[in-house]
Amino acid sequence: MSSSSSLPAKPPPPPRPKTRGSYNCGRCGQPKKGHVCNLPSPAAADGAAPPSPSPSSSAGDTRLRRALSFDDTPAPSSPEKKPRPDHDFAGRTMELGGRAVPVDLVVEVLRRLGPRGVLDAAAVSRAWRDCADRVWRVAEELRLRPAAAGLLGALLPRCAALSRLVLHMESAVDATMLSCLAFSCSSLETLEITMADKAINNMTGEELSRLVSEKRSLSVLKIGGCSNLGFLNLSSSSLSVLWLSDLCSLSESVISCPNMSELSLCFTQQSTECTDLVSLMDGLGRSCPNLRNLHISSIQLSNEAVSALEGANLRGLCMLSLILGSKMTDAAVASIVRSCASLELLDLSGSSISDSGVGMICKAFPHTLSRLLLALCPNITTCGIQAATAQLPLLQLMDCGMSLRSNLQNEKQGAYFGEINGRIRLCPKLPTLKKQPMRQKLIIKHDNLKKLSLWGCSAIDALYVKCPELIDLNLNTCTNLHPERLLLQCPNLKNVHAFGCQDMLIGAIKNQVLNEFAAAEPHLPCKRLADGSKRVQLSQFPQEQLPEDKIWIGFKRSECIVHLDS
C-alpha cells in the first residue's frame, strides 16, 4: 500500500468572502440586469421620507436609487483643471504635521512670502497648490525680478485682482513681455519697470503706445531705460502719472492725457541728444492742462524751451523741476515767474541763473515756496543764498551744493552731483560761467528750515547756521571751511554729513552737535557756614518735588549722528 493512501483527505477550502454586491434586486428579488423596480423602499414603508434625488438628475427622472449606490462619493474630477472659488475654502482644513489646520490660515501665511516661496509651496501637494492658486487670485500687488518673459506669461494670468505690478528686469524687455502685460491683469492700475545693470529695454514707441491704449485702467506708468523709443505718442484718459527715463533723440513728442497730474521725462546726457523740447513744452498746455508736477532733465533745456512752457499756460503747477539746463539764465526765471502762480517746489539745478534770478523767485513765491534746489549753479553767491533764506519764510529745504566753488580742480574728471540726504554721485562736467571768490562767509537764520545742503561748497570758509528746526545738514567736501569759524545753533539736528572734510573740522562739528547740552547743576538749597566763609548745599532738607520732565531737562543729550561716509 502506498503512503499516499494512508493520509487523511484535505478539507475543502473556506468560501471566499463576498466582495461584490448582489446580482438581484434588494426589494423584489429579480435580477438587476435590465430591471426597474416599482416597489417602495423599506424605509418609505415605515413612514420615513424617501431619499432626495441627486442634484445631477433631471426633474423628469423618477428612477429610485440602487441598493449599491455610489451617489454619495465625489464625482471624478475632469481632466481640465478649474480654479475653485474662494468660498469653497471656507471652513476647510488641511493636515500639517498630523494636525488639522484651517486653509484660510495657510493662505494668510503664504501671502506673507515672496513670489518664489509661493511657487515652491505649490509644488508640495495638491492642497498646497490650491492654497497657492488662491494667493495668486487675491494678490493686489506683485514685485518680481524676472529673468525671462516666460515666468510672467505663466504667472500673470492667475492674478485676476492684480492692481500694482513692479518689475525689476534682469533680462531684455521685448514684445513678448509686453504682450503678456497687455493680455493679462485687466484691472492693472500701476506698472513700474526698472532695468538691472546689464538689462536692455528694447521697447519701441509703437509698442508703448499700444500698451497704454489697451490698458484702459492704467493710471501710473513708470518705465526706465527708454532709449529705443524713437518717438512718443501717448493717448489715455486714465493715465495720471508718467515717468520715463533714459530718453534719447525723440523725433516726435505727443502726450495727450487730459487727466495727467505728474510728468517726469529724463533724457540722456549724450552729445547726440537732439530732442525738440520747444515743441514738447508747447504741446503740454493743450494736451495735459491739469499738470501739477513737472520734471524734465535734459542738456537741451534753454530759455526758448522755458518760454514755450509759459505759452502752455500751466497755471496749476505746484512743483517744477528743470535740471541740467546750462543754457537757462535769468530770462528763464522770468518766464517761470510769469507762467506759475503758486509754486511749492522749484528745482533749477545745473542752470546758469544768478543772484538776480534768485531775487525774482523770492519776490514771486514768498507765501508758497517751501523747497528750493539750486545745486550746480555757478553764478550764485552767498548773497543770493542768504536772500533766499531771509525772504522765503516757508522754506523747509534748501540745496545749493557745488554752487559756491573756489576752484575747478574736479571738473576734468567730472563734478560731484550730490543729494540732500548726503549721498554723492558723479555727473558730466558743467560749464562754469563765473569763478567764485576764494573766501566767502555764509550766515543762515531761519525758523522753519529743516534740511540744508552745502555739499561741495569749497568757497565757504566761515559758516553760521541758526535754525531751530534744522534736522539734516550736508557739509560733504567743504574743504576750506575753518573749524574756528563754524557755529551751529541747531538744537534739533539729527544728521550731519561731513564726508571729505578736514579732521579738525570734523572734530569741531562733533564738539558742537554732540556736546551742545551740558549737565545742569542741581537746584538744591544752600546755606552759608557759621563763619560766613562759603555756602554749602543742604540736601537733607526736604525740597519741592519737580515734574519729571523738568528734573531731567538739564541732562538731555543730543541724538545727532555725524556721517563720515559717502
Coordinates of N, CA, C and O in Angstrom, one line a residue, residues 164-295:
R164 N -1.3 96.5 -8.9 CA 0.0 97.1 -8.9 C 1.1 96.1 -9.2 O 1.2 95.1 -8.5
L165 N 1.9 96.3 -10.2 CA 3.0 95.4 -10.7 C 4.3 96.2 -10.8 O 4.4 97.2 -11.5
V166 N 5.3 95.7 -10.0 CA 6.6 96.3 -10.0 C 7.6 95.3 -10.5 O 7.7 94.2 -9.9
L167 N 8.3 95.6 -11.6 CA 9.2 94.6 -12.2 C 10.6 95.2 -12.3 O 10.8 96.4 -12.7
H168 N 11.6 94.5 -11.8 CA 13.0 94.8 -11.9 C 13.6 93.8 -12.9 O 14.0 92.7 -12.5
M169 N 13.7 94.2 -14.1 CA 14.1 93.3 -15.2 C 15.6 93.0 -15.1 O 16.4 93.9 -15.1
E170 N 15.9 91.7 -15.2 CA 17.3 91.2 -15.3 C 17.5 90.7 -16.7 O 18.6 90.2 -17.0
S171 N 16.5 90.7 -17.5 CA 16.7 90.3 -18.9 C 16.1 91.5 -19.8 O 15.7 92.5 -19.3
A172 N 16.1 91.3 -21.1 CA 15.7 92.3 -22.0 C 14.1 92.4 -22.0 O 13.4 91.4 -21.8
V173 N 13.7 93.6 -22.2 CA 12.2 93.9 -22.3 C 11.9 93.9 -23.8 O 12.4 94.7 -24.6
D174 N 11.1 92.9 -24.2 CA 10.8 92.8 -25.7 C 9.3 92.7 -25.9 O 8.5 92.9 -25.0
A175 N 8.9 92.5 -27.1 CA 7.5 92.4 -27.5 C 6.8 91.3 -26.8 O 5.6 91.4 -26.5
T176 N 7.4 90.2 -26.5 CA 6.8 89.1 -25.8 C 6.3 89.5 -24.4 O 5.2 89.1 -24.0
M177 N 7.2 90.2 -23.7 CA 6.8 90.6 -22.3 C 5.7 91.6 -22.4 O 4.8 91.6 -21.5
L178 N 5.7 92.5 -23.3 CA 4.6 93.5 -23.4 C 3.3 92.8 -23.8 O 2.3 93.3 -23.4
S179 N 3.4 91.7 -24.6 CA 2.1 91.0 -24.9 C 1.6 90.4 -23.6 O 0.3 90.3 -23.4
C180 N 2.4 89.8 -22.8 CA 2.0 89.3 -21.5 C 1.3 90.3 -20.7 O 0.2 90.1 -20.0
L181 N 1.8 91.5 -20.7 CA 1.2 92.6 -19.9 C -0.1 93.1 -20.5 O -1.0 93.4 -19.8
A182 N -0.1 93.1 -21.8 CA -1.3 93.6 -22.5 C -2.5 92.7 -22.3 O -3.7 93.2 -22.2
F183 N -2.3 91.4 -22.3 CA -3.4 90.5 -22.3 C -3.7 89.9 -20.9 O -4.5 89.0 -20.8
S184 N -3.0 90.3 -19.9 CA -3.2 89.9 -18.5 C -3.5 91.1 -17.6 O -3.3 92.2 -18.0
C185 N -4.0 90.8 -16.4 CA -4.2 91.8 -15.4 C -5.1 92.9 -15.9 O -4.6 94.0 -16.1
S186 N -6.4 92.6 -16.2 CA -7.3 93.6 -16.8 C -7.5 94.8 -15.8 O -7.9 95.8 -16.3
S187 N -7.3 94.6 -14.5 CA -7.6 95.7 -13.6 C -6.3 96.4 -13.1 O -6.3 97.0 -12.1
L188 N -5.2 96.2 -13.9 CA -3.9 96.8 -13.5 C -4.0 98.4 -13.5 O -4.4 99.0 -14.5
E189 N -3.6 99.0 -12.4 CA -3.6 100.4 -12.3 C -2.2 101.0 -12.2 O -2.0 102.2 -12.7
T190 N -1.2 100.3 -11.7 CA 0.1 100.8 -11.6 C 1.1 99.8 -12.1 O 1.1 98.7 -11.8
L191 N 2.0 100.3 -13.0 CA 3.0 99.5 -13.6 C 4.4 100.2 -13.5 O 4.5 101.3 -14.0
E192 N 5.4 99.6 -12.9 CA 6.7 100.1 -12.8 C 7.7 99.1 -13.3 O 7.7 97.9 -12.9
I193 N 8.6 99.5 -14.2 CA 9.6 98.7 -14.8 C 10.9 99.4 -14.7 O 11.1 100.5 -15.2
T194 N 11.8 98.8 -13.9 CA 13.2 99.3 -13.8 C 14.1 98.2 -14.4 O 13.8 97.0 -14.4
M195 N 15.3 98.7 -14.8 CA 16.2 97.8 -15.5 C 17.5 97.5 -14.6 O 18.0 98.5 -14.0
A196 N 18.0 96.3 -14.6 CA 19.2 96.0 -14.0 C 20.4 96.5 -14.8 O 20.2 97.1 -15.9
D197 N 21.6 96.3 -14.3 CA 22.7 97.0 -14.9 C 22.9 96.5 -16.4 O 23.2 97.3 -17.3
K198 N 22.8 95.2 -16.6 CA 23.1 94.6 -17.9 C 21.8 94.4 -18.7 O 21.9 93.9 -19.9
A199 N 20.7 94.7 -18.2 CA 19.4 94.5 -18.9 C 19.2 95.6 -19.9 O 19.6 96.8 -19.7
I200 N 18.5 95.3 -21.0 CA 18.3 96.3 -22.1 C 16.8 96.4 -22.4 O 16.1 95.3 -22.4
N201 N 16.3 97.6 -22.5 CA 14.9 97.8 -22.8 C 14.8 98.1 -24.3 O 15.2 99.1 -24.8
N202 N 14.2 97.1 -25.0 CA 14.0 97.2 -26.5 C 12.7 97.7 -26.9 O 12.3 97.5 -28.0
M203 N 11.9 98.2 -25.9 CA 10.6 98.7 -26.2 C 10.6 99.9 -27.2 O 11.4 100.8 -27.0
T204 N 9.8 99.9 -28.2 CA 9.7 100.9 -29.2 C 8.5 101.8 -28.8 O 7.7 101.5 -28.0
G205 N 8.5 103.0 -29.5 CA 7.4 103.9 -29.2 C 6.0 103.4 -29.6 O 5.0 103.6 -29.0
E206 N 6.0 102.6 -30.7 CA 4.7 102.0 -31.1 C 4.2 101.0 -30.1 O 3.0 100.9 -29.8
E207 N 5.1 100.2 -29.5 CA 4.7 99.2 -28.5 C 4.2 99.9 -27.3 O 3.3 99.4 -26.6
L208 N 4.9 100.9 -26.9 CA 4.5 101.6 -25.7 C 3.1 102.3 -25.9 O 2.3 102.2 -25.0
S209 N 2.9 102.9 -27.0 CA 1.6 103.5 -27.3 C 0.5 102.4 -27.3 O -0.6 102.7 -26.8
R210 N 0.7 101.3 -27.8 CA -0.3 100.2 -27.8 C -0.6 99.7 -26.4 O -1.7 99.5 -26.1
L211 N 0.5 99.6 -25.6 CA 0.3 99.2 -24.2 C -0.6 100.2 -23.5 O -1.5 99.8 -22.7
V212 N -0.3 101.4 -23.6 CA -1.1 102.5 -22.9 C -2.5 102.5 -23.4 O -3.5 102.6 -22.6
S213 N -2.8 102.3 -24.7 CA -4.1 102.4 -25.2 C -5.0 101.1 -24.8 O -6.2 101.2 -24.6
E214 N -4.3 100.0 -24.7 CA -5.0 98.7 -24.3 C -5.3 98.7 -22.8 O -6.3 98.1 -22.4
K215 N -4.5 99.2 -22.0 CA -4.7 99.2 -20.5 C -5.5 100.4 -20.2 O -5.0 101.5 -19.8
R216 N -6.8 100.3 -20.3 CA -7.7 101.5 -20.0 C -7.8 101.8 -18.5 O -8.2 102.9 -18.2
S217 N -7.4 100.9 -17.6 CA -7.5 101.2 -16.2 C -6.1 101.7 -15.7 O -6.0 102.0 -14.5
L218 N -5.1 101.8 -16.5 CA -3.8 102.2 -16.1 C -3.7 103.6 -15.7 O -4.1 104.5 -16.5
S219 N -3.3 103.9 -14.5 CA -3.2 105.3 -14.0 C -1.8 105.8 -13.7 O -1.5 107.0 -13.8
V220 N -0.9 104.9 -13.4 CA 0.5 105.2 -13.0 C 1.4 104.3 -13.9 O 1.3 103.1 -13.8
L221 N 2.3 104.9 -14.6 CA 3.3 104.2 -15.5 C 4.7 104.8 -15.3 O 4.9 106.0 -15.5
K222 N 5.6 103.9 -14.9 CA 7.0 104.3 -14.7 C 7.9 103.3 -15.4 O 7.9 102.1 -15.0
I223 N 8.6 103.7 -16.3 CA 9.5 102.8 -17.1 C 10.9 103.4 -17.2 O 11.0 104.6 -17.6
G224 N 11.9 102.6 -17.0 CA 13.3 103.1 -17.2 C 13.9 102.4 -18.4 O 13.5 101.4 -19.0
G225 N 15.0 103.0 -18.8 CA 15.8 102.5 -20.0 C 15.1 102.7 -21.3 O 15.2 101.9 -22.2
C226 N 14.4 103.8 -21.5 CA 13.6 104.0 -22.7 C 14.4 104.7 -23.8 O 14.1 105.8 -24.3
S227 N 15.6 104.1 -24.1 CA 16.5 104.8 -25.1 C 16.1 104.4 -26.5 O 16.7 104.9 -27.5
N228 N 15.2 103.4 -26.7 CA 14.9 102.9 -28.1 C 13.5 103.2 -28.5 O 13.0 102.6 -29.5
L229 N 12.9 104.2 -27.9 CA 11.5 104.5 -28.2 C 11.4 105.1 -29.6 O 10.6 104.8 -30.4
G230 N 12.3 106.1 -30.0 CA 12.3 106.7 -31.3 C 11.3 107.9 -31.3 O 11.6 109.0 -31.8
F231 N 10.1 107.7 -30.9 CA 9.1 108.7 -30.8 C 8.1 108.4 -29.6 O 8.1 107.3 -29.1
L232 N 7.4 109.4 -29.2 CA 6.5 109.3 -28.1 C 5.1 109.9 -28.5 O 5.0 111.1 -28.8
N233 N 4.1 109.0 -28.6 CA 2.8 109.4 -29.0 C 1.8 108.6 -28.1 O 1.4 107.5 -28.4
L234 N 1.5 109.2 -26.9 CA 0.6 108.5 -25.9 C -0.7 109.3 -25.8 O -0.8 110.5 -25.8
S235 N -1.8 108.5 -25.7 CA -3.1 109.0 -25.6 C -3.9 108.1 -24.6 O -4.0 106.9 -24.9
S236 N -4.3 108.7 -23.5 CA -5.0 108.0 -22.5 C -5.8 108.9 -21.6 O -5.3 110.0 -21.3
S237 N -7.0 108.5 -21.3 CA -7.9 109.3 -20.4 C -7.8 108.9 -19.0 O -8.3 109.7 -18.1
S238 N -7.1 107.8 -18.7 CA -6.9 107.4 -17.3 C -5.6 107.6 -16.7 O -5.4 107.6 -15.5
L239 N -4.6 107.8 -17.6 CA -3.2 108.0 -17.1 C -3.0 109.3 -16.4 O -3.3 110.4 -16.9
S240 N -2.5 109.2 -15.1 CA -2.4 110.4 -14.3 C -0.9 110.7 -13.9 O -0.5 111.8 -13.6
V241 N -0.1 109.6 -13.9 CA 1.4 109.8 -13.6 C 2.2 109.0 -14.6 O 1.9 107.8 -14.9
L242 N 3.2 109.7 -15.2 CA 4.0 109.1 -16.2 C 5.5 109.5 -16.0 O 5.8 110.7 -15.9
W243 N 6.3 108.5 -15.8 CA 7.7 108.6 -15.6 C 8.5 107.8 -16.7 O 8.3 106.6 -16.8
L244 N 9.3 108.5 -17.5 CA 10.1 107.8 -18.5 C 11.5 108.3 -18.4 O 11.7 109.6 -18.4
S245 N 12.5 107.4 -18.3 CA 13.9 107.8 -18.1 C 14.7 107.3 -19.2 O 14.3 106.3 -19.9
D246 N 15.9 107.9 -19.4 CA 16.9 107.5 -20.4 C 16.3 107.7 -21.8 O 16.7 106.9 -22.7
L247 N 15.5 108.7 -22.0 CA 15.0 109.0 -23.3 C 16.2 109.6 -24.2 O 17.1 110.2 -23.7
C248 N 16.1 109.3 -25.5 CA 17.1 109.8 -26.4 C 16.6 110.1 -27.8 O 16.0 109.3 -28.4
S249 N 16.8 111.4 -28.2 CA 16.5 111.8 -29.5 C 15.1 111.4 -30.0 O 15.0 110.6 -31.0
L250 N 14.1 112.0 -29.4 CA 12.7 111.7 -29.8 C 12.4 112.5 -31.1 O 12.5 113.7 -31.1
S251 N 12.0 111.8 -32.1 CA 11.6 112.5 -33.4 C 10.2 113.2 -33.3 O 9.9 114.1 -34.0
E252 N 9.4 112.6 -32.4 CA 8.0 113.1 -32.2 C 7.7 113.0 -30.7 O 8.0 112.0 -30.1
S253 N 7.0 114.0 -30.2 CA 6.7 114.0 -28.8 C 5.2 114.5 -28.6 O 5.0 115.7 -28.7
V254 N 4.3 113.6 -28.5 CA 2.9 114.0 -28.3 C 2.4 113.2 -27.1 O 2.4 112.0 -27.1
I255 N 1.9 113.9 -26.1 CA 1.3 113.3 -24.9 C 0.0 113.9 -24.7 O -0.2 115.0 -24.2
S256 N -1.1 113.1 -25.0 CA -2.4 113.6 -24.9 C -3.1 112.9 -23.8 O -3.7 111.8 -24.0
C257 N -3.0 113.4 -22.6 CA -3.6 112.8 -21.4 C -4.2 113.9 -20.6 O -3.6 114.6 -19.8
P258 N -5.5 114.1 -20.8 CA -6.2 115.3 -20.1 C -6.2 115.2 -18.6 O -6.3 116.2 -17.9
N259 N -6.1 114.0 -18.0 CA -6.2 113.8 -16.6 C -4.8 113.6 -15.9 O -4.7 113.3 -14.8
M260 N -3.7 113.9 -16.7 CA -2.4 113.7 -16.1 C -2.1 114.8 -15.2 O -2.2 116.0 -15.5
S261 N -1.5 114.4 -14.0 CA -1.2 115.4 -13.0 C 0.3 115.4 -12.7 O 0.8 116.4 -12.1
E262 N 1.1 114.4 -13.1 CA 2.5 114.4 -12.9 C 3.2 113.8 -14.1 O 2.9 112.7 -14.6
L263 N 4.3 114.5 -14.5 CA 5.0 114.1 -15.7 C 6.5 114.2 -15.4 O 7.0 115.3 -15.0
S264 N 7.3 113.2 -15.7 CA 8.7 113.2 -15.5 C 9.4 112.6 -16.7 O 9.2 111.4 -17.0
L265 N 10.2 113.4 -17.4 CA 10.9 113.0 -18.6 C 12.4 113.2 -18.4 O 12.8 114.4 -18.2
C266 N 13.2 112.1 -18.3 CA 14.7 112.3 -18.1 C 15.4 111.8 -19.3 O 15.3 110.6 -19.7
F267 N 16.1 112.7 -20.0 CA 16.8 112.4 -21.2 C 18.3 112.1 -20.9 O 18.8 112.5 -19.9
T268 N 18.9 111.3 -21.8 CA 20.3 111.0 -21.6 C 21.2 112.3 -21.8 O 20.7 113.2 -22.4
Q269 N 22.4 112.2 -21.2 CA 23.3 113.4 -21.3 C 24.3 113.2 -22.4 O 25.4 113.7 -22.3
Q270 N 24.0 112.5 -23.4 CA 24.9 112.3 -24.5 C 24.9 113.5 -25.5 O 23.9 114.2 -25.6
S271 N 26.0 113.7 -26.1 CA 26.1 114.8 -27.0 C 25.2 114.7 -28.3 O 24.9 115.7 -28.9
T272 N 24.8 113.5 -28.6 CA 23.9 113.2 -29.7 C 22.5 113.5 -29.4 O 21.6 113.3 -30.3
E273 N 22.1 113.8 -28.2 CA 20.7 114.0 -27.8 C 20.2 115.3 -28.5 O 20.8 116.4 -28.4
C274 N 19.1 115.2 -29.3 CA 18.6 116.3 -30.1 C 17.1 116.4 -30.1 O 16.5 116.7 -31.1
T275 N 16.5 116.1 -28.9 CA 15.0 116.2 -28.9 C 14.6 117.7 -28.9 O 15.2 118.5 -28.2
D276 N 13.5 117.9 -29.6 CA 13.0 119.3 -29.7 C 12.1 119.5 -28.5 O 10.9 119.2 -28.5
L277 N 12.7 120.1 -27.5 CA 12.0 120.4 -26.2 C 11.0 121.6 -26.4 O 10.0 121.7 -25.6
V278 N 11.3 122.5 -27.3 CA 10.4 123.6 -27.5 C 9.0 123.2 -27.9 O 8.0 123.6 -27.4
S279 N 8.9 122.3 -28.9 CA 7.6 121.8 -29.3 C 6.9 120.9 -28.3 O 5.7 120.9 -28.1
L280 N 7.8 120.2 -27.5 CA 7.2 119.3 -26.4 C 6.6 120.2 -25.3 O 5.5 119.9 -24.9
M281 N 7.3 121.3 -24.9 CA 6.7 122.2 -23.9 C 5.5 122.9 -24.4 O 4.5 123.1 -23.7
D282 N 5.5 123.3 -25.7 CA 4.4 124.0 -26.2 C 3.1 123.2 -26.3 O 2.0 123.7 -26.1
G283 N 3.2 121.8 -26.5 CA 2.1 121.0 -26.6 C 1.5 120.5 -25.2 O 0.4 120.0 -25.2
L284 N 2.3 120.7 -24.1 CA 1.8 120.2 -22.8 C 0.6 121.0 -22.4 O -0.3 120.4 -21.7
G285 N 0.5 122.2 -22.6 CA -0.7 123.0 -22.2 C -2.0 122.6 -22.8 O -3.0 122.6 -22.2
R286 N -1.9 122.2 -24.1 CA -3.1 121.8 -24.8 C -3.5 120.3 -24.5 O -4.7 120.0 -24.4
S287 N -2.5 119.5 -24.3 CA -2.8 118.0 -24.1 C -2.9 117.6 -22.7 O -3.5 116.6 -22.4
C288 N -2.2 118.3 -21.8 CA -2.2 118.0 -20.3 C -2.5 119.3 -19.5 O -1.6 119.8 -18.9
P289 N -3.7 119.8 -19.6 CA -4.0 121.0 -18.9 C -4.0 121.0 -17.4 O -3.9 122.0 -16.7
N290 N -4.1 119.7 -16.8 CA -4.2 119.6 -15.3 C -2.9 119.2 -14.7 O -2.8 118.7 -13.6
L291 N -1.7 119.5 -15.3 CA -0.4 119.1 -14.8 C -0.2 119.9 -13.5 O -0.4 121.1 -13.5
R292 N 0.3 119.2 -12.5 CA 0.7 119.9 -11.2 C 2.1 119.7 -10.9 O 2.7 120.5 -10.3
N293 N 2.7 118.5 -11.3 CA 4.2 118.3 -11.1 C 4.8 118.0 -12.4 O 4.4 117.1 -13.2
L294 N 5.9 118.7 -12.7 CA 6.6 118.6 -14.0 C 8.1 118.5 -13.7 O 8.6 119.4 -13.1
H295 N 8.7 117.5 -14.2 CA 10.2 117.3 -14.0 C 10.8 116.9 -15.4 O 10.3 115.9 -16.0

